[in-house]
Coordinates of C-alpha atoms in Angstrom, one line a residue:
Chain A
M212 CA -87.0 40.4 13.2
D213 CA -90.7 40.7 13.3
K214 CA -91.9 37.1 13.4
S215 CA -95.4 37.9 12.1
R216 CA -93.9 39.1 8.8
K217 CA -94.0 36.5 6.1
F218 CA -90.6 35.2 5.3
S219 CA -89.5 34.5 1.7
P220 CA -88.3 31.0 1.4
K221 CA -85.0 30.4 -0.3
M222 CA -85.8 29.1 -3.8
A223 CA -82.4 29.2 -5.4
V224 CA -80.9 25.9 -6.6
N225 CA -77.8 24.9 -8.4
I226 CA -78.2 22.5 -11.3
G227 CA -74.9 21.0 -12.3
G228 CA -73.1 24.4 -12.0
V229 CA -75.9 26.6 -13.2
A230 CA -77.2 28.9 -10.4
L231 CA -81.0 29.3 -10.8
K232 CA -83.1 31.9 -8.9
N233 CA -85.7 29.2 -8.4
P234 CA -86.4 25.7 -9.6
I235 CA -89.1 26.5 -12.2
M236 CA -88.1 26.1 -15.8
T237 CA -90.0 26.0 -19.1
A238 CA -89.9 22.7 -20.9
S239 CA -88.3 22.8 -24.4
G240 CA -90.8 23.2 -27.2
T241 CA -93.6 24.7 -25.0
F242 CA -92.3 28.2 -24.7
G243 CA -90.8 29.0 -28.2
Y244 CA -87.9 31.3 -27.7
G245 CA -89.7 33.3 -25.1
E246 CA -91.2 36.1 -27.3
E247 CA -94.8 34.9 -27.3
F248 CA -95.0 34.8 -23.6
T249 CA -93.7 38.3 -22.7
P250 CA -97.2 39.7 -22.3
Y251 CA -97.9 37.1 -19.6
V252 CA -94.6 36.1 -17.9
D253 CA -91.7 38.1 -16.6
L254 CA -89.0 36.0 -18.2
N255 CA -86.5 37.2 -15.6
R256 CA -88.5 35.6 -12.8
L257 CA -88.2 32.1 -14.3
G258 CA -85.6 29.8 -13.0
A259 CA -84.6 29.2 -16.6
I260 CA -86.0 29.3 -20.1
I261 CA -85.3 26.1 -22.0
V262 CA -85.8 27.2 -25.6
K263 CA -87.3 25.2 -28.4
G264 CA -84.9 22.5 -29.6
I265 CA -82.2 23.8 -31.9
S266 CA -80.5 21.8 -34.7
L267 CA -77.5 22.6 -37.0
K268 CA -79.7 23.6 -39.9
P269 CA -83.3 25.0 -39.8
R270 CA -86.0 22.5 -39.9
R271 CA -89.5 23.0 -41.4
G272 CA -91.2 20.4 -39.2
N273 CA -93.9 17.9 -40.1
L274 CA -97.0 18.2 -42.2
P275 CA -100.2 19.2 -40.4
P276 CA -102.2 18.0 -38.5
R277 CA -99.5 18.1 -35.9
I278 CA -101.5 17.9 -32.6
M279 CA -104.4 16.1 -31.1
E280 CA -105.9 16.2 -27.7
T281 CA -106.3 12.8 -26.0
A282 CA -107.6 11.8 -22.6
S283 CA -105.9 14.2 -20.1
G284 CA -103.1 15.0 -22.5
M285 CA -102.1 15.9 -26.0
L286 CA -100.2 14.2 -28.8
N287 CA -97.8 16.3 -30.8
A288 CA -95.7 15.7 -33.9
V289 CA -94.4 19.1 -34.7
G290 CA -91.3 17.5 -36.0
L291 CA -88.7 19.7 -34.2
E292 CA -89.4 22.7 -36.4
N293 CA -86.8 25.3 -35.5
V294 CA -84.8 28.2 -37.0
G295 CA -81.4 26.5 -36.8
V296 CA -78.5 27.4 -34.6
D297 CA -77.1 30.3 -36.6
A298 CA -80.5 32.1 -36.8
F299 CA -81.1 31.3 -33.2
I300 CA -77.8 33.0 -32.2
K301 CA -78.4 36.0 -34.5
E302 CA -82.2 36.6 -34.2
K303 CA -83.4 35.0 -31.0
M304 CA -80.6 35.4 -28.4
P305 CA -80.4 39.3 -28.5
F306 CA -84.1 39.3 -27.4
L307 CA -83.4 36.8 -24.5
R308 CA -80.3 38.8 -23.4
D309 CA -82.4 42.0 -23.3
H310 CA -84.7 40.2 -20.8
D311 CA -81.8 39.0 -18.6
A312 CA -83.3 35.6 -18.6
T313 CA -81.4 32.5 -17.7
V314 CA -81.2 30.6 -21.0
I315 CA -80.7 26.9 -21.4
V316 CA -80.5 25.8 -25.1
N317 CA -82.0 22.4 -26.0
I318 CA -80.1 20.9 -28.8
F319 CA -80.5 17.9 -31.1
G320 CA -79.0 16.3 -34.2
E321 CA -79.4 13.5 -36.6
T322 CA -75.8 12.4 -36.1
I323 CA -73.4 12.7 -33.2
E324 CA -71.3 15.1 -35.2
E325 CA -74.3 17.4 -35.6
Y326 CA -74.8 17.5 -31.9
Q327 CA -71.2 18.5 -31.5
K328 CA -71.4 21.2 -34.1
V329 CA -74.4 22.8 -32.5
A330 CA -72.8 22.6 -29.1
K331 CA -69.6 24.2 -30.4
K332 CA -71.5 27.1 -32.0
L333 CA -73.3 27.8 -28.7
D334 CA -70.2 27.5 -26.5
R335 CA -69.1 31.1 -26.5
I336 CA -72.5 32.8 -26.9
D337 CA -73.2 35.5 -24.3
G338 CA -76.3 34.6 -22.3
V339 CA -76.3 30.9 -22.9
C340 CA -76.0 29.3 -19.5
A341 CA -76.2 25.6 -20.3
L342 CA -77.2 23.0 -22.9
E343 CA -79.9 20.4 -22.6
I344 CA -79.4 17.5 -25.0
N345 CA -82.5 16.0 -26.5
I346 CA -81.7 12.3 -27.1
S347 CA -85.2 11.3 -28.1
C348 CA -84.7 12.0 -31.8
P349 CA -84.0 9.3 -34.3
N350 CA -80.4 8.4 -35.0
V351 CA -80.2 8.5 -38.8
K352 CA -77.0 6.4 -39.0
R353 CA -78.6 3.7 -36.9
G354 CA -81.8 3.2 -38.7
G355 CA -83.7 5.8 -36.9
I356 CA -83.7 4.3 -33.4
A357 CA -83.6 7.1 -30.8
F358 CA -80.2 8.0 -29.5
G359 CA -81.7 7.8 -26.0
A360 CA -83.0 4.2 -26.4
R361 CA -79.7 2.5 -25.8
P362 CA -77.3 3.2 -22.9
D363 CA -74.1 3.0 -25.1
V364 CA -75.4 5.4 -27.7
A365 CA -76.9 7.8 -25.1
S366 CA -73.6 8.0 -23.3
E367 CA -71.7 8.5 -26.6
V368 CA -73.8 11.6 -27.4
A369 CA -73.4 12.9 -23.9
R370 CA -69.6 12.4 -24.0
A371 CA -69.4 13.9 -27.5
V372 CA -71.3 17.1 -26.4
K373 CA -69.2 17.4 -23.2
T374 CA -66.0 17.5 -25.2
A375 CA -67.4 20.1 -27.6
T376 CA -68.4 22.6 -24.9
R377 CA -67.4 24.2 -21.7
L378 CA -71.0 24.8 -20.7
P379 CA -72.8 22.6 -18.2
V380 CA -74.7 19.8 -20.0
M381 CA -78.1 18.4 -19.0
V382 CA -79.3 15.3 -20.8
K383 CA -83.1 14.9 -21.3
L384 CA -84.1 11.3 -21.2
T385 CA -86.8 9.6 -23.3
P386 CA -89.2 7.4 -21.3
N387 CA -89.6 5.1 -24.3
V388 CA -87.0 2.6 -22.9
T389 CA -87.0 -0.6 -21.0
D390 CA -84.7 0.5 -18.1
I391 CA -84.6 4.2 -17.5
V392 CA -82.1 3.8 -14.6
E393 CA -79.5 2.1 -16.9
I394 CA -79.7 5.1 -19.4
A395 CA -79.5 7.6 -16.6
Q396 CA -76.4 6.0 -15.1
S397 CA -74.7 5.7 -18.5
V398 CA -75.2 9.5 -19.3
E399 CA -74.0 10.3 -15.8
D400 CA -70.8 8.2 -16.4
A401 CA -70.4 10.0 -19.6
G402 CA -70.1 13.3 -17.8
A403 CA -73.6 14.8 -17.8
D404 CA -73.9 17.6 -15.2
A405 CA -77.6 17.0 -14.7
I406 CA -80.4 14.8 -16.0
S407 CA -83.9 15.9 -17.0
L408 CA -86.8 13.5 -17.5
I409 CA -89.1 12.7 -19.1
N410 CA -89.6 13.6 -22.7
T411 CA -92.9 12.7 -24.3
I412 CA -94.2 9.1 -24.5
T413 CA -94.8 7.9 -28.1
G414 CA -98.5 7.4 -28.8
M415 CA -101.2 7.6 -31.5
S416 CA -104.8 8.3 -32.1
V417 CA -107.2 7.3 -34.9
D418 CA -110.2 9.0 -36.5
I419 CA -112.7 6.2 -36.6
E420 CA -114.9 7.9 -39.2
K421 CA -112.2 8.3 -41.8
R422 CA -110.0 5.5 -40.5
I423 CA -106.9 7.7 -40.6
P424 CA -104.5 8.7 -37.9
H425 CA -105.3 12.0 -36.3
L426 CA -101.7 13.1 -36.9
A427 CA -100.1 13.4 -40.3
N428 CA -97.0 11.8 -38.8
I429 CA -99.1 8.9 -37.5
T430 CA -97.4 8.8 -34.1
G431 CA -96.7 11.6 -31.8
G432 CA -95.4 12.4 -28.3
L433 CA -97.9 12.3 -25.5
S434 CA -97.7 15.1 -22.9
G435 CA -99.9 16.6 -20.2
P436 CA -101.4 15.3 -17.0
A437 CA -101.8 11.8 -18.5
I438 CA -98.0 11.2 -18.2
K439 CA -97.3 12.7 -14.8
P440 CA -97.5 9.4 -12.8
I441 CA -95.1 7.8 -15.2
A442 CA -92.7 10.8 -15.1
L443 CA -92.9 10.8 -11.3
R444 CA -92.2 7.1 -11.0
M445 CA -89.2 7.4 -13.4
V446 CA -87.7 10.4 -11.5
W447 CA -88.1 8.5 -8.2
Q448 CA -86.2 5.5 -9.7
V449 CA -83.5 7.7 -11.2
V450 CA -82.7 9.9 -8.2
K451 CA -81.8 6.7 -6.2
H452 CA -79.1 5.7 -8.6
V453 CA -77.4 8.9 -9.8
H454 CA -75.5 11.7 -8.0
V455 CA -76.1 14.5 -10.4
P456 CA -79.2 16.8 -10.0
V457 CA -82.4 15.4 -11.5
I458 CA -85.0 17.7 -13.1
G459 CA -88.6 16.5 -13.1
V460 CA -90.6 17.0 -16.3
G461 CA -94.0 15.6 -17.3
G462 CA -97.5 16.8 -16.9
I463 CA -96.9 19.4 -14.2
M464 CA -100.0 21.6 -14.3
D465 CA -99.9 23.3 -10.8
E466 CA -97.8 23.6 -7.7
R467 CA -99.2 20.4 -6.2
D468 CA -97.8 18.5 -9.2
A469 CA -94.5 20.2 -8.8
L470 CA -94.4 19.4 -5.1
E471 CA -94.7 15.7 -5.8
F472 CA -91.6 15.9 -8.0
F473 CA -89.6 17.8 -5.3
I474 CA -90.6 15.3 -2.6
V475 CA -89.4 12.3 -4.6
G476 CA -86.1 14.1 -5.2
A477 CA -86.2 16.3 -8.2
K478 CA -84.0 19.4 -7.7
A479 CA -85.9 21.4 -10.2
V480 CA -88.9 21.0 -12.5
Q481 CA -89.9 21.9 -16.0
V482 CA -93.4 23.1 -16.9
G483 CA -94.5 22.2 -20.4
T484 CA -98.0 21.6 -21.7
A485 CA -99.5 23.7 -18.9
N486 CA -97.9 26.8 -20.7
F487 CA -100.3 26.2 -23.6
I488 CA -103.4 26.2 -21.4
H489 CA -102.6 28.9 -18.9
H490 CA -99.9 31.1 -20.3
T491 CA -99.0 32.2 -16.7
A492 CA -98.6 28.6 -15.5
T493 CA -94.9 29.0 -14.6
M494 CA -95.6 32.1 -12.5
D495 CA -98.7 30.5 -10.9
I496 CA -96.7 27.5 -10.0
L497 CA -93.8 29.5 -8.6
E498 CA -96.1 31.6 -6.4
G499 CA -98.0 28.5 -5.3
L500 CA -94.8 26.8 -4.3
E501 CA -93.6 29.8 -2.3
T502 CA -97.0 29.9 -0.5
Y503 CA -96.8 26.2 0.3
L504 CA -93.3 26.5 1.7
V505 CA -94.3 29.5 3.8
E506 CA -97.4 27.8 5.1
S507 CA -95.4 24.6 5.9
G508 CA -92.7 26.6 7.7
I509 CA -90.0 25.5 5.3
D510 CA -87.5 28.2 4.6
D511 CA -85.4 26.6 1.9
I512 CA -86.7 24.4 -0.9
H513 CA -83.7 22.1 -0.3
D514 CA -85.4 21.0 2.9
L515 CA -88.3 19.6 0.9
I516 CA -86.3 17.9 -1.9
G517 CA -86.1 14.1 -1.5
T518 CA -88.2 14.0 1.7
L519 CA -90.5 11.1 0.5
R520 CA -91.3 8.8 3.4
E521 CA -91.3 5.5 1.8
E522 CA -92.4 3.7 4.9
G523 CA -95.7 5.5 4.5
E524 CA -98.1 6.1 7.3
K525 CA -97.4 2.8 9.2
C526 CA -95.4 4.3 12.0
Chain B
M6 CA -93.2 44.2 -15.5
A7 CA -96.9 44.0 -15.0
R8 CA -98.4 40.6 -15.5
K9 CA -101.8 40.4 -17.2
R10 CA -104.0 37.4 -16.8
T11 CA -104.2 35.5 -20.0
T12 CA -107.9 34.7 -19.8
V13 CA -111.0 36.5 -18.8
S14 CA -114.0 34.9 -17.2
A15 CA -117.2 35.0 -19.3
E16 CA -120.7 33.8 -18.4
I17 CA -122.9 31.9 -20.7
I18 CA -126.1 33.8 -21.4
Q19 CA -127.4 31.3 -23.9
N20 CA -126.2 28.1 -25.6
R21 CA -129.0 27.1 -27.9
E22 CA -129.3 24.5 -30.7
I23 CA -130.5 26.6 -33.6
A24 CA -130.2 23.7 -36.1
P25 CA -129.3 20.0 -35.7
L26 CA -125.9 19.9 -34.1
H27 CA -125.5 23.7 -34.6
F28 CA -125.3 25.9 -31.5
L29 CA -125.4 29.6 -30.9
M30 CA -123.6 30.6 -27.7
T31 CA -123.8 34.1 -26.3
L32 CA -121.3 35.1 -23.6
R33 CA -121.2 38.1 -21.3
L34 CA -117.7 39.5 -21.1
P35 CA -116.1 41.9 -18.7
P36 CA -115.7 45.5 -19.9
T37 CA -111.9 45.0 -20.2
F38 CA -112.3 42.7 -23.2
H39 CA -110.7 44.2 -26.2
P40 CA -113.2 44.5 -29.1
P41 CA -112.4 41.8 -31.8
Y42 CA -112.0 42.5 -35.4
P43 CA -113.7 40.3 -38.1
G44 CA -111.7 37.1 -38.7
Q45 CA -110.1 37.1 -35.2
F46 CA -110.8 34.2 -32.9
V47 CA -110.9 33.4 -29.2
M48 CA -109.7 30.3 -27.2
I49 CA -112.3 28.9 -25.0
R50 CA -112.2 26.5 -22.0
A51 CA -114.7 25.6 -19.4
E52 CA -113.5 27.1 -16.1
N53 CA -112.1 24.7 -13.5
R54 CA -113.0 21.5 -15.3
Q55 CA -111.8 19.2 -17.9
P56 CA -112.0 17.6 -20.4
P57 CA -111.2 19.3 -22.7
L58 CA -107.7 20.0 -21.5
L59 CA -106.7 22.4 -24.2
G60 CA -108.6 25.5 -25.1
R61 CA -110.6 25.4 -28.4
P62 CA -110.4 28.1 -31.0
F63 CA -113.7 29.7 -32.2
S64 CA -114.0 32.5 -34.7
V65 CA -116.1 35.4 -33.5
Y66 CA -119.6 35.3 -34.9
D67 CA -120.7 38.6 -33.4
F68 CA -119.7 41.2 -30.8
Y69 CA -121.8 44.1 -29.4
H70 CA -122.6 46.1 -26.4
D71 CA -125.6 44.7 -24.6
K72 CA -126.9 47.1 -22.0
K73 CA -123.8 47.8 -19.9
A74 CA -122.0 44.6 -20.7
L75 CA -120.2 43.3 -23.7
A76 CA -121.6 40.3 -25.6
L77 CA -119.7 37.8 -27.7
E78 CA -121.5 35.3 -30.0
L79 CA -120.1 32.1 -31.2
L80 CA -121.7 29.8 -33.8
Y81 CA -120.4 26.2 -33.8
R82 CA -121.2 22.7 -34.9
V83 CA -120.6 19.7 -32.7
V84 CA -117.7 18.0 -34.4
G85 CA -115.7 16.4 -31.7
Q86 CA -115.2 16.0 -27.9
G87 CA -114.6 19.6 -27.2
T88 CA -117.6 21.0 -29.0
R89 CA -119.8 18.2 -27.6
I90 CA -118.9 19.2 -24.1
F91 CA -119.4 22.9 -24.9
S92 CA -122.8 22.1 -26.3
L93 CA -123.9 20.7 -23.0
L94 CA -122.9 23.7 -20.9
P95 CA -125.9 25.4 -19.3
Q96 CA -126.7 29.1 -19.0
G97 CA -124.8 30.7 -16.1
E98 CA -121.7 28.4 -16.6
K99 CA -118.4 30.3 -16.6
L100 CA -115.9 30.0 -19.4
E101 CA -112.2 31.1 -19.6
I102 CA -111.7 33.2 -22.7
L103 CA -108.4 34.2 -24.3
G104 CA -108.5 36.8 -27.0
P105 CA -109.2 38.3 -29.4
L106 CA -106.3 36.5 -31.2
G107 CA -104.8 36.4 -34.6
R108 CA -104.9 38.7 -37.7
G109 CA -108.4 39.3 -39.1
F110 CA -109.7 40.3 -42.5
K111 CA -108.4 43.4 -44.2
I112 CA -111.1 45.7 -45.4
D113 CA -110.1 47.8 -48.4
G114 CA -112.3 50.9 -48.4
R115 CA -111.8 51.4 -52.1
R116 CA -113.5 48.1 -53.0
R117 CA -117.1 48.7 -52.3
K118 CA -118.3 45.3 -53.4
L119 CA -117.6 42.4 -51.1
I120 CA -118.2 38.8 -52.0
L121 CA -118.5 36.4 -49.1
I122 CA -118.1 32.6 -49.8
A123 CA -118.9 30.4 -46.9
G124 CA -118.8 26.7 -46.6
G125 CA -120.4 25.1 -43.5
M126 CA -119.3 26.8 -40.3
G127 CA -117.2 29.2 -42.4
V128 CA -120.3 31.4 -42.3
A129 CA -119.4 32.5 -38.7
P130 CA -116.4 34.9 -39.4
L131 CA -118.0 36.1 -42.6
S132 CA -121.2 37.0 -41.0
F133 CA -119.2 39.0 -38.4
L134 CA -117.4 40.7 -41.3
A135 CA -120.8 41.7 -42.8
S136 CA -122.1 43.0 -39.5
Y137 CA -118.9 44.9 -38.9
V138 CA -119.1 46.6 -42.3
R139 CA -122.8 47.4 -42.0
R140 CA -122.4 49.0 -38.6
R141 CA -119.6 51.3 -39.7
G142 CA -120.5 54.9 -40.8
A143 CA -120.2 54.2 -44.5
G144 CA -121.6 50.7 -44.1
S145 CA -124.6 51.3 -46.4
S146 CA -122.4 52.2 -49.3
F147 CA -120.9 48.7 -49.5
E148 CA -122.6 46.1 -51.6
I149 CA -122.3 42.6 -50.0
V150 CA -123.1 39.5 -52.0
S151 CA -122.8 36.1 -50.3
Y152 CA -122.5 32.5 -51.5
V153 CA -123.4 30.0 -48.8
G154 CA -123.0 26.3 -49.1
A155 CA -123.7 23.4 -46.7
R156 CA -124.1 19.6 -46.8
T157 CA -127.9 19.9 -46.5
A158 CA -130.5 22.5 -45.9
S159 CA -130.7 22.0 -42.1
Y160 CA -127.0 22.7 -41.8
L161 CA -127.4 26.2 -43.2
A162 CA -127.2 27.7 -39.7
G163 CA -126.5 31.4 -39.6
L164 CA -128.0 31.9 -43.1
D165 CA -131.0 33.9 -41.8
K166 CA -128.8 36.5 -40.2
L167 CA -126.3 36.8 -43.0
E168 CA -129.1 37.2 -45.6
T169 CA -130.4 40.4 -43.9
M170 CA -127.0 42.0 -44.4
C171 CA -126.5 41.1 -48.1
S172 CA -128.0 42.5 -51.2
K173 CA -128.0 39.0 -52.7
T174 CA -127.5 35.6 -51.2
F175 CA -126.9 32.5 -53.3
I176 CA -127.4 29.1 -51.6
S177 CA -126.1 25.6 -52.5
T178 CA -126.4 22.3 -50.8
D179 CA -124.5 19.1 -51.5
D180 CA -127.8 17.1 -51.5
G181 CA -129.9 19.6 -53.4
S182 CA -132.3 20.0 -50.4
L183 CA -132.1 23.8 -50.9
G184 CA -130.8 26.1 -53.6
Y185 CA -128.3 25.0 -56.1
H186 CA -127.6 21.2 -56.1
G187 CA -123.8 21.0 -55.8
K188 CA -120.8 22.8 -54.4
V189 CA -120.9 26.5 -53.6
I190 CA -117.7 27.2 -55.6
E191 CA -119.4 25.9 -58.8
L192 CA -122.2 28.4 -58.1
F193 CA -119.7 31.2 -57.6
E194 CA -117.8 30.2 -60.7
D195 CA -120.9 30.6 -62.9
H196 CA -121.4 34.1 -61.5
L197 CA -117.7 34.9 -61.9
K198 CA -117.9 34.3 -65.6
T199 CA -120.5 37.1 -65.9
C200 CA -118.4 39.4 -63.8
H201 CA -116.8 42.1 -65.9
G202 CA -114.5 45.0 -65.0
D203 CA -113.2 45.4 -61.5
M204 CA -112.8 42.3 -59.4
P205 CA -114.6 42.6 -56.2
A206 CA -113.0 41.8 -52.8
V207 CA -113.6 38.1 -52.0
Y208 CA -113.6 36.8 -48.5
T209 CA -113.9 33.1 -47.7
C210 CA -113.9 30.5 -45.0
G211 CA -114.8 26.8 -45.3
P212 CA -113.4 23.3 -45.6
Y213 CA -110.1 22.6 -47.3
P214 CA -111.4 21.1 -50.5
M215 CA -113.7 24.2 -51.0
I216 CA -110.8 26.6 -50.4
R217 CA -108.6 24.6 -52.8
Q218 CA -111.3 24.7 -55.5
L219 CA -111.6 28.5 -55.1
A220 CA -107.9 29.0 -55.2
D221 CA -107.9 27.0 -58.5
I222 CA -110.6 29.2 -60.2
L223 CA -109.0 32.4 -59.0
R224 CA -105.6 31.5 -60.2
G225 CA -104.6 34.2 -62.7
C226 CA -107.3 36.6 -61.5
S227 CA -106.0 40.0 -60.4
G228 CA -108.5 40.1 -57.6
F229 CA -108.1 40.1 -53.9
C230 CA -109.2 37.1 -51.9
Q231 CA -108.7 36.6 -48.2
V232 CA -109.3 33.2 -46.6
S233 CA -109.7 32.4 -42.9
M234 CA -108.1 29.1 -42.2
E235 CA -108.7 26.5 -39.5
E236 CA -106.4 24.1 -37.8
R237 CA -106.2 22.4 -34.4
M238 CA -104.4 24.5 -31.8
A239 CA -103.0 24.1 -28.4
C240 CA -101.8 27.5 -27.2
G241 CA -103.4 30.1 -29.6
I242 CA -100.4 32.5 -29.2
G243 CA -97.8 31.0 -31.6
A244 CA -95.7 29.0 -29.2
C245 CA -96.7 25.4 -29.8
L246 CA -96.4 25.3 -33.6
G247 CA -99.3 22.9 -33.6
C248 CA -101.5 24.8 -36.1
A249 CA -98.9 25.1 -38.9
I250 CA -100.1 25.2 -42.5
P251 CA -98.0 25.3 -45.7
I252 CA -97.6 28.7 -47.3
R253 CA -95.6 29.7 -50.3
N254 CA -93.4 32.8 -49.8
K255 CA -92.4 35.4 -52.3
D256 CA -89.5 33.3 -53.6
N257 CA -92.0 30.5 -54.2
R258 CA -90.5 28.5 -51.4
Q259 CA -92.8 26.5 -49.2
L260 CA -92.7 27.1 -45.4
Y261 CA -95.1 26.7 -42.5
K262 CA -97.0 29.5 -41.0
R263 CA -99.0 29.5 -37.8
V264 CA -102.8 29.8 -38.2
C265 CA -103.1 31.3 -34.7
K266 CA -100.4 34.0 -35.0
D267 CA -99.6 34.6 -38.7
G268 CA -103.3 34.1 -39.6
P269 CA -106.0 32.9 -39.3
V270 CA -106.6 35.1 -42.4
F271 CA -104.2 34.6 -45.3
D272 CA -104.2 35.7 -48.9
I273 CA -105.6 32.7 -50.8
R274 CA -102.7 32.9 -53.4
D275 CA -100.1 32.3 -50.6
L276 CA -101.5 28.9 -49.7
A277 CA -99.4 26.0 -50.8
W278 CA -101.1 22.9 -52.0
R279 CA -99.7 19.4 -52.1

């Protein structure tokens, strides 16, 4: 083989039984159901599309204003607006199947039974490759505390969804907890096939002229570059203590951000807020990553994952 | 599948304060930029720098061929961090522009009388609508009447240009420093009472309370009134659901529509009020 020819690094990864062409996914809620992005992104080139969170019944979402930019980030309180699982299957999946995209469906509920019902409905749908469970939403039966805030409840949801589906199940962790490792271990014990982290960090912002919150919901989820160091730290903590693949999410804007997550041990990453700013962000990151691997002489992404040298530069 | 870049690079030709806190920005665009339609908007970001992190939506104030290049004009008031930063950008600076985006105003050729009602910066898309109509072949056969309101006389940016395209212009200020002392809708309402026969086509853009007042007085009228709405946006293409506003559908059920994708122009009767 001609050595001067550029080689193509191996980008394929397997996330808990789901074979991905590459480790770049879209974060739920930042890519709709894919339609809006087709002028900009070849959906088939993505590692996976994680669609906007789906619930048993359609949800209208929160009153506006729903978003606010803050320092190096944005707050959102969209309120999990979605078409509901039946309309998703009927109206959104045919489009995604036509594009031959790898589809992971993010699901949530207000009760454990709702999570199970949504999972069951998606179980035999052609084109759905895996489920990602959003455990950041309020648990109505337990006074609105997030499912993901307590290890016992988080594992209960994970176990319940696992028994309701044959699909691989990823659990997306909320960072609004005291000990992320404890939660990660509990969902792994419950049978999660992979863990993604982090969801948004709860925050708020105030209009000082009117003395009102900038969001109608008062609080919202912070995303964007502001949260990347927190996400990276949490991924680094979690990969040391679980055996299932970990997917890094939080403030990834370019390939350099993505590389940090791979180096600390993430097996794949999700791109979120960056999709809003540059609609080709996922493709730019994928290409940037390939270029980095070629230039570094790395022929398989696996040779980069988890290569952090914690002893630093001392020796 | 061919990938197109989402944004084009535009150069600032001028960025001038034409009234206190009000700026006129002229941008030179590459020839590939699709001509905008009145009521459409663009998302703007300073190239390779932040803040702001997210693009900011601006309605098109004017668009024309300038020598060999395309020129886009934006009229804006400094209201927050994003606009403050834009106001400081010098000539020659590059911006990332995405657009034109959204659904603009519908022009019904059978209605030869247009009424424009602008509150504050709402003058920007309406002025572009007037320019667009005037530049068309049959432009001179349209009668355009405008109602322009602002907090105070010095905030009536864009009035000079709009006036030249209208057969009549009525002015109001909240503090009475110029024209009618009061709200622009009160001014319009007085004239509406004297309006007989065919309802003209009404186009409007302005702050929420103004739009609500207008919706109230037009309730029961058979006329046609399109409103360009404003909301904070993150993506501009309908994905983030950040710019939702409540709309009433045909079954009188309330639902959210996206200002960026389903609008920004809506039929005023479809807006749902709390």
